PDB file of C-alpha atoms in Angstrom:
ATOM      1  CA  UNK A 772      24.088  -5.216   3.354  1.00 48.00           C
ATOM      2  CA  UNK A 773      25.683  -1.851   3.779  1.00 53.00           C
ATOM      3  CA  UNK A 774      23.249  -0.333   1.365  1.00 54.00           C
ATOM      4  CA  UNK A 775      20.326  -1.470   3.499  1.00 55.00           C
ATOM      5  CA  UNK A 776      21.845   0.400   6.607  1.00 57.00           C
ATOM      6  CA  UNK A 777      22.132   3.813   4.784  1.00 62.00           C
ATOM      7  CA  UNK A 778      18.767   4.627   5.283  1.00 65.00           C
ATOM      8  CA  UNK A 779      18.456   7.341   2.765  1.00 76.00           C
ATOM      9  CA  UNK A 780      17.466   4.937  -0.163  1.00 86.00           C
ATOM     10  CA  UNK A 781      14.441   4.060   1.672  1.00 89.00           C
ATOM     11  CA  UNK A 782      12.731   7.386   0.634  1.00 91.00           C
ATOM     12  CA  UNK A 783      13.349   7.021  -3.096  1.00 93.00           C
ATOM     13  CA  UNK A 784      12.045   3.296  -2.553  1.00 94.00           C
ATOM     14  CA  UNK A 785       8.884   4.462  -0.952  1.00 96.00           C
ATOM     15  CA  UNK A 786       8.261   7.286  -3.647  1.00 95.00           C
ATOM     16  CA  UNK A 787       8.739   4.694  -6.646  1.00 96.00           C
ATOM     17  CA  UNK A 788       6.661   2.245  -4.896  1.00 96.00           C
ATOM     18  CA  UNK A 789       3.870   4.938  -4.128  1.00 93.00           C
ATOM     19  CA  UNK A 790       4.191   5.862  -7.871  1.00 92.00           C
ATOM     20  CA  UNK A 791       3.784   2.254  -8.969  1.00 95.00           C
ATOM     21  CA  UNK A 792       0.876   1.974  -6.741  1.00 92.00           C
ATOM     22  CA  UNK A 793      -0.953   4.823  -7.909  1.00 88.00           C
ATOM     23  CA  UNK A 794      -0.077   3.991 -11.601  1.00 89.00           C
ATOM     24  CA  UNK A 795      -1.567   0.685 -11.431  1.00 92.00           C
ATOM     25  CA  UNK A 796      -4.910   1.983  -9.889  1.00 87.00           C
ATOM     26  CA  UNK A 797      -5.281   3.832 -13.097  1.00 85.00           C
ATOM     27  CA  UNK A 798      -3.954   1.338 -15.467  1.00 88.00           C
ATOM     28  CA  UNK A 799      -5.928  -1.409 -14.476  1.00 90.00           C
ATOM     29  CA  UNK A 800      -8.952   0.442 -13.830  1.00 85.00           C
ATOM     30  CA  UNK A 801      -8.466   1.705 -17.514  1.00 85.00           C
ATOM     31  CA  UNK A 802      -7.899  -1.735 -19.065  1.00 88.00           C
ATOM     32  CA  UNK A 803     -10.642  -3.715 -17.084  1.00 84.00           C
ATOM     33  CA  UNK A 804     -13.195  -1.064 -16.256  1.00 79.00           C
ATOM     34  CA  UNK A 805     -12.826   1.593 -18.640  1.00 74.00           C
ATOM     35  CA  UNK A 806     -15.943   3.639 -18.009  1.00 75.00           C
ATOM     36  CA  UNK A 807     -14.682   4.136 -14.623  1.00 72.00           C
ATOM     37  CA  UNK A 808     -11.003   5.198 -15.847  1.00 70.00           C
ATOM     38  CA  UNK A 809     -10.812   9.041 -14.977  1.00 71.00           C
ATOM     39  CA  UNK A 810      -8.386  10.847 -12.913  1.00 64.00           C
ATOM     40  CA  UNK A 811      -9.712   9.764  -9.655  1.00 65.00           C
ATOM     41  CA  UNK A 812      -8.592   6.391 -10.579  1.00 57.00           C
ATOM     42  CA  UNK A 813      -5.116   7.376  -9.586  1.00 61.00           C
ATOM     43  CA  UNK A 814      -6.476   7.770  -6.131  1.00 65.00           C
ATOM     44  CA  UNK A 815      -4.017  10.991  -5.606  1.00 65.00           C
ATOM     45  CA  UNK A 816      -6.750  13.426  -4.579  1.00 66.00           C
ATOM     46  CA  UNK A 817      -9.991  11.297  -3.830  1.00 65.00           C
ATOM     47  CA  UNK A 818      -8.628   9.717  -0.757  1.00 70.00           C
ATOM     48  CA  UNK A 819      -8.626  13.254   1.391  1.00 74.00           C
ATOM     49  CA  UNK A 820      -6.197  15.010   3.267  1.00 83.00           C
ATOM     50  CA  UNK A 821      -5.378  12.286   5.864  1.00 84.00           C
ATOM     51  CA  UNK A 822      -4.072  10.004   3.003  1.00 86.00           C
ATOM     52  CA  UNK A 823      -1.651  12.747   2.051  1.00 87.00           C
ATOM     53  CA  UNK A 824      -0.755  13.469   5.903  1.00 92.00           C
ATOM     54  CA  UNK A 825       0.018   9.789   6.133  1.00 93.00           C
ATOM     55  CA  UNK A 826       2.582   9.496   3.332  1.00 93.00           C
ATOM     56  CA  UNK A 827       3.994  12.941   4.208  1.00 94.00           C
ATOM     57  CA  UNK A 828       4.426  11.832   7.693  1.00 96.00           C
ATOM     58  CA  UNK A 829       6.092   8.623   6.633  1.00 96.00           C
ATOM     59  CA  UNK A 830       8.594  10.550   4.444  1.00 95.00           C
ATOM     60  CA  UNK A 831       9.211  12.937   7.383  1.00 95.00           C
ATOM     61  CA  UNK A 832       9.907  10.261   9.998  1.00 93.00           C
ATOM     62  CA  UNK A 833      12.128   8.499   7.687  1.00 90.00           C
ATOM     63  CA  UNK A 834      14.069  11.624   7.053  1.00 89.00           C
ATOM     64  CA  UNK A 835      14.153  13.021  10.568  1.00 89.00           C
ATOM     65  CA  UNK A 836      15.061   9.742  12.008  1.00 84.00           C
ATOM     66  CA  UNK A 837      18.215   9.723   9.697  1.00 78.00           C
ATOM     67  CA  UNK A 838      19.081  13.478  10.260  1.00 80.00           C
ATOM     68  CA  UNK A 839      18.445  13.414  13.906  1.00 79.00           C
ATOM     69  CA  UNK A 840      19.569   9.979  14.898  1.00 71.00           C
ATOM     70  CA  UNK A 841      22.081   8.919  12.357  1.00 64.00           C
ATOM     71  CA  UNK A 842      23.705   6.596  14.517  1.00 62.00           C
ATOM     72  CA  UNK A 843      20.918   4.925  16.262  1.00 59.00           C
ATOM     73  CA  UNK A 844      19.179   1.930  14.854  1.00 58.00           C
ATOM     74  CA  UNK A 845      15.787   2.392  15.944  1.00 54.00           C
ATOM     75  CA  UNK A 846      14.984  -1.543  15.845  1.00 54.00           C
ATOM     76  CA  UNK A 847      17.706  -2.325  18.156  1.00 53.00           C
ATOM     77  CA  UNK A 848      21.538  -2.865  17.730  1.00 53.00           C
ATOM     78  CA  UNK A 849      21.340  -5.947  15.544  1.00 56.00           C
ATOM     79  CA  UNK A 850      21.903  -5.393  11.883  1.00 63.00           C
ATOM     80  CA  UNK A 851      20.075  -8.908  11.200  1.00 62.00           C
ATOM     81  CA  UNK A 852      17.032  -7.756  12.853  1.00 67.00           C
ATOM     82  CA  UNK A 853      17.226  -4.532  10.725  1.00 80.00           C
ATOM     83  CA  UNK A 854      17.873  -6.565   7.408  1.00 83.00           C
ATOM     84  CA  UNK A 855      15.010  -8.870   8.307  1.00 88.00           C
ATOM     85  CA  UNK A 856      12.662  -6.209   8.784  1.00 89.00           C
ATOM     86  CA  UNK A 857      13.467  -4.279   5.604  1.00 90.00           C
ATOM     87  CA  UNK A 858      13.285  -7.632   3.725  1.00 93.00           C
ATOM     88  CA  UNK A 859       9.880  -8.470   5.298  1.00 96.00           C
ATOM     89  CA  UNK A 860       8.547  -5.086   4.437  1.00 97.00           C
ATOM     90  CA  UNK A 861       9.588  -5.318   0.946  1.00 97.00           C
ATOM     91  CA  UNK A 862       7.994  -8.696   0.619  1.00 98.00           C
ATOM     92  CA  UNK A 863       4.694  -7.643   2.219  1.00 98.00           C
ATOM     93  CA  UNK A 864       4.898  -4.567  -0.225  1.00 98.00           C
ATOM     94  CA  UNK A 865       4.987  -6.913  -3.311  1.00 98.00           C
ATOM     95  CA  UNK A 866       2.593  -9.309  -2.177  1.00 98.00           C
ATOM     96  CA  UNK A 867       0.057  -6.620  -1.139  1.00 98.00           C
ATOM     97  CA  UNK A 868       0.501  -4.734  -4.364  1.00 97.00           C
ATOM     98  CA  UNK A 869       0.309  -8.126  -6.338  1.00 97.00           C
ATOM     99  CA  UNK A 870      -2.829  -9.044  -4.598  1.00 97.00           C
ATOM    100  CA  UNK A 871      -4.609  -5.865  -4.863  1.00 94.00           C
ATOM    101  CA  UNK A 872      -3.646  -5.670  -8.567  1.00 95.00           C
ATOM    102  CA  UNK A 873      -5.073  -9.031  -9.129  1.00 95.00           C
ATOM    103  CA  UNK A 874      -8.155  -8.406  -7.330  1.00 94.00           C
ATOM    104  CA  UNK A 875      -9.030  -5.380  -9.315  1.00 90.00           C
ATOM    105  CA  UNK A 876      -8.128  -7.072 -12.830  1.00 92.00           C
ATOM    106  CA  UNK A 877     -10.096  -9.908 -11.821  1.00 92.00           C
ATOM    107  CA  UNK A 878     -13.003  -8.243 -10.510  1.00 87.00           C
ATOM    108  CA  UNK A 879     -13.204  -6.153 -13.993  1.00 83.00           C
ATOM    109  CA  UNK A 880     -16.196  -4.108 -14.346  1.00 79.00           C
ATOM    110  CA  UNK A 881     -17.276  -5.228 -10.901  1.00 77.00           C
ATOM    111  CA  UNK A 882     -14.354  -3.092  -9.313  1.00 78.00           C
ATOM    112  CA  UNK A 883     -14.248   0.620  -8.913  1.00 71.00           C
ATOM    113  CA  UNK A 884     -13.066   3.108  -6.552  1.00 67.00           C
ATOM    114  CA  UNK A 885     -16.315   3.936  -5.134  1.00 67.00           C
ATOM    115  CA  UNK A 886     -17.633   2.154  -2.570  1.00 66.00           C
ATOM    116  CA  UNK A 887     -21.002   0.697  -3.610  1.00 66.00           C
ATOM    117  CA  UNK A 888     -24.107   0.705  -1.035  1.00 71.00           C
ATOM    118  CA  UNK A 889     -26.418  -0.784  -3.334  1.00 77.00           C
ATOM    119  CA  UNK A 890     -26.330  -3.386  -6.466  1.00 77.00           C
ATOM    120  CA  UNK A 891     -25.942  -1.934  -9.733  1.00 76.00           C
ATOM    121  CA  UNK A 892     -27.486  -3.412 -12.948  1.00 81.00           C
ATOM    122  CA  UNK A 893     -25.144  -5.915 -14.258  1.00 77.00           C
ATOM    123  CA  UNK A 894     -22.819  -6.071 -11.201  1.00 78.00           C
ATOM    124  CA  UNK A 895     -22.185  -9.629  -9.991  1.00 81.00           C
ATOM    125  CA  UNK A 896     -20.380 -10.933  -6.944  1.00 83.00           C
ATOM    126  CA  UNK A 897     -16.946 -12.156  -7.610  1.00 87.00           C
ATOM    127  CA  UNK A 898     -16.182 -15.387  -5.898  1.00 88.00           C
ATOM    128  CA  UNK A 899     -13.436 -17.262  -7.936  1.00 89.00           C
ATOM    129  CA  UNK A 900      -9.797 -16.339  -8.547  1.00 89.00           C
ATOM    130  CA  UNK A 901      -8.175 -14.484  -5.621  1.00 92.00           C
ATOM    131  CA  UNK A 902     -11.805 -13.535  -4.365  1.00 91.00           C
ATOM    132  CA  UNK A 903     -12.187 -17.387  -3.499  1.00 93.00           C
ATOM    133  CA  UNK A 904      -9.571 -17.134  -0.874  1.00 93.00           C
ATOM    134  CA  UNK A 905     -10.204 -13.646   0.358  1.00 93.00           C
ATOM    135  CA  UNK A 906     -13.300 -11.727   0.684  1.00 90.00           C
ATOM    136  CA  UNK A 907     -11.720  -8.374   0.196  1.00 92.00           C
ATOM    137  CA  UNK A 908      -8.321  -9.027  -1.775  1.00 95.00           C
ATOM    138  CA  UNK A 909      -8.176  -5.221  -2.834  1.00 92.00           C
ATOM    139  CA  UNK A 910      -8.249  -4.113   0.937  1.00 92.00           C
ATOM    140  CA  UNK A 911      -6.023  -6.966   2.149  1.00 97.00           C
ATOM    141  CA  UNK A 912      -3.382  -6.235  -0.575  1.00 97.00           C
ATOM    142  CA  UNK A 913      -3.630  -2.225   0.496  1.00 95.00           C
ATOM    143  CA  UNK A 914      -3.233  -3.055   4.037  1.00 97.00           C
ATOM    144  CA  UNK A 915      -0.260  -5.336   3.872  1.00 98.00           C
ATOM    145  CA  UNK A 916       1.267  -3.101   0.993  1.00 98.00           C
ATOM    146  CA  UNK A 917       0.836  -0.088   3.581  1.00 97.00           C
ATOM    147  CA  UNK A 918       2.221  -1.937   6.479  1.00 98.00           C
ATOM    148  CA  UNK A 919       5.132  -3.200   4.452  1.00 98.00           C
ATOM    149  CA  UNK A 920       6.005   0.321   3.459  1.00 97.00           C
ATOM    150  CA  UNK A 921       6.879   1.370   7.002  1.00 97.00           C
ATOM    151  CA  UNK A 922       8.570  -1.704   7.760  1.00 95.00           C
ATOM    152  CA  UNK A 923      11.049  -1.181   4.814  1.00 94.00           C
ATOM    153  CA  UNK A 924      11.610   2.470   5.790  1.00 92.00           C
ATOM    154  CA  UNK A 925      12.032   1.293   9.635  1.00 90.00           C
ATOM    155  CA  UNK A 926       9.221   3.930  10.607  1.00 93.00           C
ATOM    156  CA  UNK A 927       8.333   2.843  14.122  1.00 92.00           C
ATOM    157  CA  UNK A 928       5.789   5.622  14.744  1.00 95.00           C
ATOM    158  CA  UNK A 929       4.174   5.380  11.328  1.00 96.00           C
ATOM    159  CA  UNK A 930       3.907   1.933  11.266  1.00 97.00           C
ATOM    160  CA  UNK A 931       1.886   2.016  14.748  1.00 97.00           C
ATOM    161  CA  UNK A 932      -0.179   4.779  12.887  1.00 97.00           C
ATOM    162  CA  UNK A 933      -0.584   3.022   9.914  1.00 96.00           C
ATOM    163  CA  UNK A 934      -1.632  -0.329  11.493  1.00 97.00           C
ATOM    164  CA  UNK A 935      -4.281   1.510  13.699  1.00 97.00           C
ATOM    165  CA  UNK A 936      -5.737   3.601  10.890  1.00 94.00           C
ATOM    166  CA  UNK A 937      -5.768   0.710   8.204  1.00 93.00           C
ATOM    167  CA  UNK A 938      -7.179  -1.758  10.739  1.00 94.00           C
ATOM    168  CA  UNK A 939     -10.276   0.521  11.417  1.00 93.00           C
ATOM    169  CA  UNK A 940     -10.596   1.590   7.914  1.00 87.00           C
ATOM    170  CA  UNK A 941     -10.669  -1.917   6.560  1.00 84.00           C
TER     171      UNK A 941
END
């Protein structure tokens, strides 16, 4: 419990999960849709400045909150609420990453990181597997992974920002 309350672990955890996310984006593309496996499949530069600003803001909020307000628990005085929030965040990160990765793998060559506006030759609509339950499981996965990161980091401002931006985007 003491480890959960020392906020500095959250930043390396976030960076590790972000690295894993980007690695899996490329790896799953390379394994299941090889012809679209290039540098852009890492999604490091193809998402634009807003993506990098969002992650930079998340790291900055985590650090600034720790340095400027070390004795204040932003989510209230209850350590139980704080622990619960962190654990929910970690669970959402795991669920989101798993669903997104499964969606990409299951769609195979029907999935790439470029939004398709017209049907390509050989493309089929995937309606089984995780797609049986969710219309856009990769979006679902990223949405909940992103919100989970902010809960885990206990970033109030970025949680609100991520919620608004991701909801509008997806």
